[in-house]
Short mmCIF file of C-alpha atoms and ligand atoms in Angstrom, two decimals:
data_model
loop_
_atom_site.label_atom_id
_atom_site.label_comp_id
_atom_site.label_asym_id
_atom_site.label_seq_id
_atom_site.Cartn_x
_atom_site.Cartn_y
_atom_site.Cartn_z
CA UNK A 1210 57.54 82.25 59.79
CA UNK A 1211 59.15 79.02 57.84
CA UNK A 1212 57.70 75.36 58.06
CA UNK A 1213 58.86 72.56 56.72
CA UNK A 1214 56.94 69.59 56.04
CA UNK A 1215 57.49 66.25 57.53
CA UNK A 1216 55.73 64.52 55.95
CA UNK A 1217 54.10 65.38 52.26
CA UNK A 1218 50.84 62.50 52.35
CA UNK A 1219 46.77 63.79 52.69
CA UNK A 1220 47.52 66.06 55.77
CA UNK A 1221 51.66 67.49 54.64
CA UNK A 1222 49.41 68.44 51.61
CA UNK A 1223 46.53 70.33 53.04
CA UNK A 1224 48.64 71.95 55.45
CA UNK A 1225 50.86 72.90 52.44
CA UNK A 1226 47.35 74.76 51.01
CA UNK A 1227 46.19 76.17 53.99
CA UNK A 1228 50.08 77.62 54.89
CA UNK A 1229 49.49 80.04 51.26
CA UNK A 1230 46.43 81.10 52.63
CA UNK A 1231 48.27 82.64 55.87
CA UNK A 1232 50.91 83.10 54.43
CA UNK A 1233 53.58 81.91 55.99
CA UNK A 1234 56.72 79.96 53.50
CA UNK A 1235 57.02 76.59 53.54
CA UNK A 1236 60.77 76.13 52.91
CA UNK A 1237 61.74 72.09 53.31
CA UNK A 1238 59.07 69.28 52.11
CA UNK A 1239 61.00 65.72 53.60
CA UNK A 1240 59.11 62.32 53.61
CA UNK A 1241 59.73 59.15 53.30
CA UNK A 1242 62.00 59.18 50.22
CA UNK A 1243 63.78 61.39 50.58
CA UNK A 1244 64.50 61.45 55.06
CA UNK A 1245 64.47 58.13 55.43
CA UNK A 1246 64.75 57.35 59.24
CA UNK A 1247 65.59 61.15 59.75
CA UNK A 1248 68.17 61.95 57.22
CA UNK A 1249 67.19 64.21 55.52
CA UNK A 1250 67.26 66.68 58.64
CA UNK A 1251 70.62 68.59 58.44
CA UNK A 1252 71.65 71.84 59.11
CA UNK A 1253 70.97 72.56 55.41
CA UNK A 1254 67.77 71.65 55.32
CA UNK A 1255 67.05 72.78 59.03
CA UNK A 1256 68.98 76.89 57.44
CA UNK A 1257 66.15 79.57 57.80
CA UNK A 1258 63.60 77.19 59.14
CA UNK A 1259 61.81 78.19 62.11
CA UNK A 1260 58.87 75.16 63.32
CA UNK A 1261 58.67 71.59 61.74
CA UNK A 1262 56.05 70.55 61.10
CA UNK A 1263 55.12 66.56 61.26
CA UNK A 1264 52.28 64.48 59.81
CA UNK A 1265 54.07 61.62 59.24
CA UNK A 1266 54.23 57.29 60.83
CA UNK A 1267 54.10 55.90 64.20
CA UNK A 1268 57.74 54.84 63.49
CA UNK A 1269 59.42 57.58 61.17
CA UNK A 1270 57.98 60.96 63.79
CA UNK A 1271 60.62 59.63 66.69
CA UNK A 1272 63.46 59.53 64.29
CA UNK A 1273 62.06 62.94 63.16
CA UNK A 1274 62.05 64.12 67.14
CA UNK A 1275 65.67 63.11 67.43
CA UNK A 1276 66.97 65.06 64.29
CA UNK A 1277 64.92 67.80 64.85
CA UNK A 1278 65.94 68.44 68.46
CA UNK A 1279 69.36 67.41 67.08
CA UNK A 1280 69.55 70.98 64.62
CA UNK A 1281 67.65 72.43 68.21
CA UNK A 1282 64.63 73.07 66.03
CA UNK A 1283 61.09 73.93 67.12
CA UNK A 1284 59.02 71.37 65.89
CA UNK A 1285 54.68 70.07 65.92
CA UNK A 1286 53.42 67.23 66.21
CA UNK A 1287 50.03 66.11 64.66
CA UNK A 1288 51.64 62.70 64.39
CA UNK A 1289 49.53 59.70 66.60
CA UNK A 1290 50.75 56.55 67.58
CA UNK A 1291 53.51 57.26 69.30
CA UNK A 1292 52.10 58.44 72.61
CA UNK A 1293 53.68 55.49 74.17
CA UNK A 1294 56.94 57.09 74.32
CA UNK A 1295 55.95 60.14 75.38
CA UNK A 1296 58.63 60.24 77.93
CA UNK A 1297 61.76 59.39 75.95
CA UNK A 1298 60.60 63.29 74.15
CA UNK A 1299 60.70 64.71 77.18
CA UNK A 1300 63.62 64.22 77.58
CA UNK A 1301 64.80 65.18 74.34
CA UNK A 1302 62.64 68.29 74.40
CA UNK A 1303 64.36 68.96 77.88
CA UNK A 1304 67.85 67.98 76.84
CA UNK A 1305 67.87 70.29 73.73
CA UNK A 1306 66.25 73.02 74.93
CA UNK A 1307 63.47 72.66 71.97
CA UNK A 1308 59.86 73.49 71.98
CA UNK A 1309 57.66 71.02 70.85
CA UNK A 1310 53.72 70.65 70.43
CA UNK A 1311 51.36 67.75 70.49
CA UNK A 1312 47.66 67.07 69.21
CA UNK A 1313 46.17 64.22 68.49
CA UNK A 1314 42.93 66.11 67.46
CA UNK A 1315 44.63 69.95 66.29
CA UNK A 1316 40.79 71.15 64.86
CA UNK A 1317 40.04 74.27 66.34
CA UNK A 1318 36.14 73.36 67.06
CA UNK A 1319 37.24 70.13 69.42
CA UNK A 1320 39.55 72.10 71.12
CA UNK A 1321 36.39 74.47 71.99
CA UNK A 1322 34.26 71.38 72.33
CA UNK A 1323 36.92 69.59 75.48
CA UNK A 1324 36.85 73.30 77.37
CA UNK A 1325 33.01 73.43 77.34
CA UNK A 1326 32.39 69.93 78.15
CA UNK A 1327 34.54 70.02 81.00
CA UNK A 1328 32.30 73.77 82.38
CA UNK A 1329 28.71 71.14 81.07
CA UNK A 1330 30.44 68.15 83.18
CA UNK A 1331 31.07 70.54 86.11
CA UNK A 1332 28.36 71.47 86.15
CA UNK A 1333 25.71 68.52 85.57
CA UNK A 1334 27.62 67.20 88.51
CA UNK A 1335 26.26 68.66 90.52
CA UNK A 1336 22.37 67.58 88.72
CA UNK A 1337 22.00 63.09 89.26
CA UNK A 1338 18.69 63.53 87.76
CA UNK A 1339 21.10 63.68 84.32
CA UNK A 1340 22.88 60.49 82.53
CA UNK A 1341 25.59 60.83 80.38
CA UNK A 1342 26.72 59.18 77.50
CA UNK A 1343 28.99 59.59 74.15
CA UNK A 1344 28.35 58.43 71.17
CA UNK A 1345 30.89 58.89 67.31
CA UNK A 1346 30.60 58.38 64.05
CA UNK A 1347 33.13 58.20 61.66
CA UNK A 1348 33.96 56.61 57.74
CA UNK A 1349 33.96 52.61 57.31
CA UNK A 1350 38.22 52.82 57.13
CA UNK A 1351 38.75 54.20 60.07
CA UNK A 1352 41.12 51.42 62.30
CA UNK A 1353 39.96 52.58 65.77
CA UNK A 1354 37.08 52.57 67.36
CA UNK A 1355 36.19 54.35 69.49
CA UNK A 1356 38.54 57.53 68.21
CA UNK A 1357 40.89 58.35 69.66
CA UNK A 1358 38.41 62.16 70.57
CA UNK A 1359 35.56 60.27 72.17
CA UNK A 1360 37.95 58.63 74.84
CA UNK A 1361 39.19 62.54 75.53
CA UNK A 1362 36.06 63.29 75.91
CA UNK A 1363 34.75 60.20 77.67
CA UNK A 1364 38.30 61.45 80.08
CA UNK A 1365 36.44 64.33 81.07
CA UNK A 1366 33.71 63.49 81.17
CA UNK A 1367 34.97 60.81 84.43
CA UNK A 1368 37.08 63.35 86.21
CA UNK A 1369 34.07 65.99 85.75
CA UNK A 1370 31.38 63.25 86.94
CA UNK A 1371 31.25 61.59 90.59
CA UNK A 1372 28.89 59.42 89.43
CA UNK A 1373 30.41 57.92 85.84
CA UNK A 1374 33.71 55.72 87.85
CA UNK A 1375 34.40 54.06 84.31
CA UNK A 1376 33.92 53.45 80.29
CA UNK A 1377 31.94 51.58 78.61
CA UNK A 1378 32.34 51.49 74.84
CA UNK A 1379 30.34 49.78 72.35
CA UNK A 1380 27.30 47.00 72.85
CA UNK A 1381 26.60 46.14 76.81
CA UNK A 1382 24.40 43.08 76.24
CA UNK A 1383 22.47 43.30 79.40
CA UNK A 1384 21.65 47.11 81.39
CA UNK A 1385 23.65 49.09 82.20
CA UNK A 1386 24.85 50.02 85.63
CA UNK A 1387 24.48 53.91 86.39
CA UNK A 1388 28.30 54.25 87.00
CA UNK A 1389 28.52 52.53 83.32
CA UNK A 1390 29.44 56.18 80.71
CA UNK A 1391 28.55 54.59 77.59
CA UNK A 1392 30.83 55.30 74.34
CA UNK A 1393 28.78 54.05 71.16
CA UNK A 1394 30.72 53.52 67.38
CA UNK A 1395 29.50 53.78 64.25
CA UNK A 1396 31.17 52.60 60.84
CA UNK A 1397 29.46 54.41 57.66
CA UNK A 1398 30.51 55.59 54.80
CA UNK A 1399 32.45 59.20 54.54
CA UNK A 1400 31.81 61.03 57.96
CA UNK A 1401 35.21 63.00 58.46
CA UNK A 1402 34.07 62.52 62.45
CA UNK A 1403 30.92 63.24 64.26
CA UNK A 1404 31.27 63.74 68.10
CA UNK A 1405 28.07 63.65 70.03
CA UNK A 1406 27.88 64.41 73.88
CA UNK A 1407 24.07 63.46 75.44
CA UNK A 1408 23.47 64.74 79.10
CA UNK A 1409 20.19 63.70 80.03
CA UNK A 1410 17.16 64.18 82.27
CA UNK A 1411 13.44 62.63 82.57
CA UNK A 1412 12.69 66.59 82.23
CA UNK A 1413 14.76 67.59 79.87
CA UNK A 1414 18.30 66.95 77.49
CA UNK A 1415 21.75 69.03 76.63
CA UNK A 1416 23.67 66.87 73.14
CA UNK A 1417 26.59 68.92 72.56
CA UNK A 1418 27.64 67.79 68.82
CA UNK A 1419 30.75 68.33 67.09
CA UNK A 1420 31.29 67.37 62.75
CA UNK A 1421 33.96 66.93 61.05
CA UNK A 1422 33.07 68.95 57.29
CA UNK A 1423 37.25 68.79 56.14
CA UNK A 1424 40.83 67.83 56.95
CA UNK A 1425 41.43 71.74 56.56
CA UNK A 1426 40.54 71.89 60.46
CA UNK A 1427 43.60 69.81 61.62
CA UNK A 1428 46.00 71.86 59.65
CA UNK A 1429 44.60 75.57 60.04
CA UNK A 1430 45.39 73.57 63.55
CA UNK A 1431 49.03 73.22 63.66
CA UNK A 1432 49.94 76.32 61.38
CA UNK A 1433 47.99 78.15 64.80
CA UNK A 1434 49.93 76.00 66.57
CA UNK A 1435 53.00 76.54 64.56
CA UNK A 1436 53.31 80.54 64.71
CA UNK A 1437 52.07 79.77 68.77
CA UNK A 1438 55.31 77.82 68.94
CA UNK A 1439 57.94 79.77 67.38
CA UNK A 1440 60.64 80.58 69.58
CA UNK A 1441 59.40 78.95 72.75
CA UNK A 1442 61.54 76.03 74.50
CA UNK A 1443 59.25 73.32 76.46
CA UNK A 1444 56.84 70.51 75.74
CA UNK A 1445 52.61 72.46 74.66
CA UNK A 1446 49.30 71.09 73.62
CA UNK A 1447 46.61 72.81 72.14
CA UNK A 1448 45.44 73.44 75.34
CA UNK A 1449 48.16 76.25 76.37
CA UNK A 1450 47.53 77.50 72.38
CA UNK A 1451 43.57 78.05 73.73
CA UNK A 1452 44.30 78.97 77.30
CA UNK A 1453 47.20 81.70 76.48
CA UNK A 1454 44.26 83.55 73.93
N1 NAP B 2548 46.18 65.84 65.02
C1 NAP B 2548 45.41 65.56 63.65
O1 NAP B 2548 44.87 67.01 64.19
C2 NAP B 2548 45.16 64.84 63.13
C3 NAP B 2548 44.79 65.20 62.21
C4 NAP B 2548 44.70 63.76 60.77
C5 NAP B 2548 45.82 63.30 60.40
N2 NAP B 2548 46.56 62.26 61.55
C6 NAP B 2548 47.76 62.11 61.67
O2 NAP B 2548 48.24 62.48 61.27
C7 NAP B 2548 49.31 61.86 60.67
C8 NAP B 2548 49.46 61.37 58.37
O3 NAP B 2548 48.07 61.15 58.77
P1 NAP B 2548 47.88 61.37 57.27
O4 NAP B 2548 46.45 60.99 56.39
O5 NAP B 2548 48.25 61.74 56.39
O6 NAP B 2548 49.13 60.21 56.58
P2 NAP B 2548 49.16 59.48 55.41
O7 NAP B 2548 48.24 60.33 54.01
O8 NAP B 2548 49.34 57.93 55.04
O9 NAP B 2548 50.96 60.82 54.66
C9 NAP B 2548 51.61 59.89 55.96
C10 NAP B 2548 53.37 60.37 55.20
O10 NAP B 2548 54.54 60.86 55.67
C11 NAP B 2548 54.89 60.37 55.03
N3 NAP B 2548 56.76 59.53 55.99
C12 NAP B 2548 56.80 58.00 56.18
N4 NAP B 2548 57.49 58.01 57.27
C13 NAP B 2548 58.73 59.98 56.53
C14 NAP B 2548 60.19 59.64 57.39
N5 NAP B 2548 60.84 59.43 57.37
N6 NAP B 2548 60.29 61.21 56.75
C15 NAP B 2548 59.09 62.10 56.58
N7 NAP B 2548 58.22 61.71 56.09
C16 NAP B 2548 57.64 60.27 55.85
C17 NAP B 2548 54.83 59.32 53.89
O11 NAP B 2548 55.89 59.93 53.29
P3 NAP B 2548 56.15 59.54 50.98
O12 NAP B 2548 54.35 59.98 50.51
O13 NAP B 2548 57.23 59.34 50.70
O14 NAP B 2548 55.88 57.32 52.00
C18 NAP B 2548 53.66 60.17 53.45
O15 NAP B 2548 53.23 61.33 52.29
C19 NAP B 2548 48.49 59.81 60.56
O16 NAP B 2548 49.13 59.76 62.36
C20 NAP B 2548 47.31 60.67 61.07
O17 NAP B 2548 46.70 59.88 62.45
C21 NAP B 2548 46.85 63.36 63.49
#
């Protein structure tokens, strides 16, 4: 399979490294210098490319989607921060009849974790002896809090545990309501990302924990998504990849 990399920062380089291990060919590398406003995406650079993988920036990615769609190529999007334009992108994908798969977190472990959490929440919904809370830890350079992944986990809990009605982020400074799902964040050192969901009752406690160790997990997930997307049309997420396996 032939890939064009759109973005060659931390993640682009990691995708290139993991692609070599999987015998996937990187045909093109486009970064800011040779792809301002998607202008590096041409008939020539897209020749023989099966799927483009984008780990660029929230502003660059929309230009890239337009240009890649123009040449009828499929695209895996790892870049975050553009989801307010999801409707516009859905329209492009439909009109140009391409395949596009996006995910805010390509880690296979996290995507399996979502499934485990959905099952756990489904069962704990039946037993109101159990309270539930979420805890996440990341490196001190992280700009957003709570993490997007913690918010996605919070959504799963709210969807399945009917006695939880809303998320409460950070310190409450007072007693929290039983209907609130408490999400706390810590920022320390160099932690790639740790997420914990705690189901606690008087009798026992169940803790689900995910620990990210390197960036390679995100790169591997994006490449598996690209292999899966080859030849498909329409909008997909990692959930589609996992449920089809
Ligand atoms: N979904 C996931 O699992 C996941 C995991 C990790 C990160 N991310 C997201 O992926 C994105 C990239 O992360 P990163 O850590 O790799 O960032 P980064 O190290 O800052 O790299 C960003 C890259 O985008 C390039 N770029 C800027 N404009 C471009 C354009 N017009 N066309 C092509 N490339 C362009 C930059 O090129 P220059 O080098 O020329 O400036 C740079 O190589 C972020 O949005 C991040 O949140 C997602």
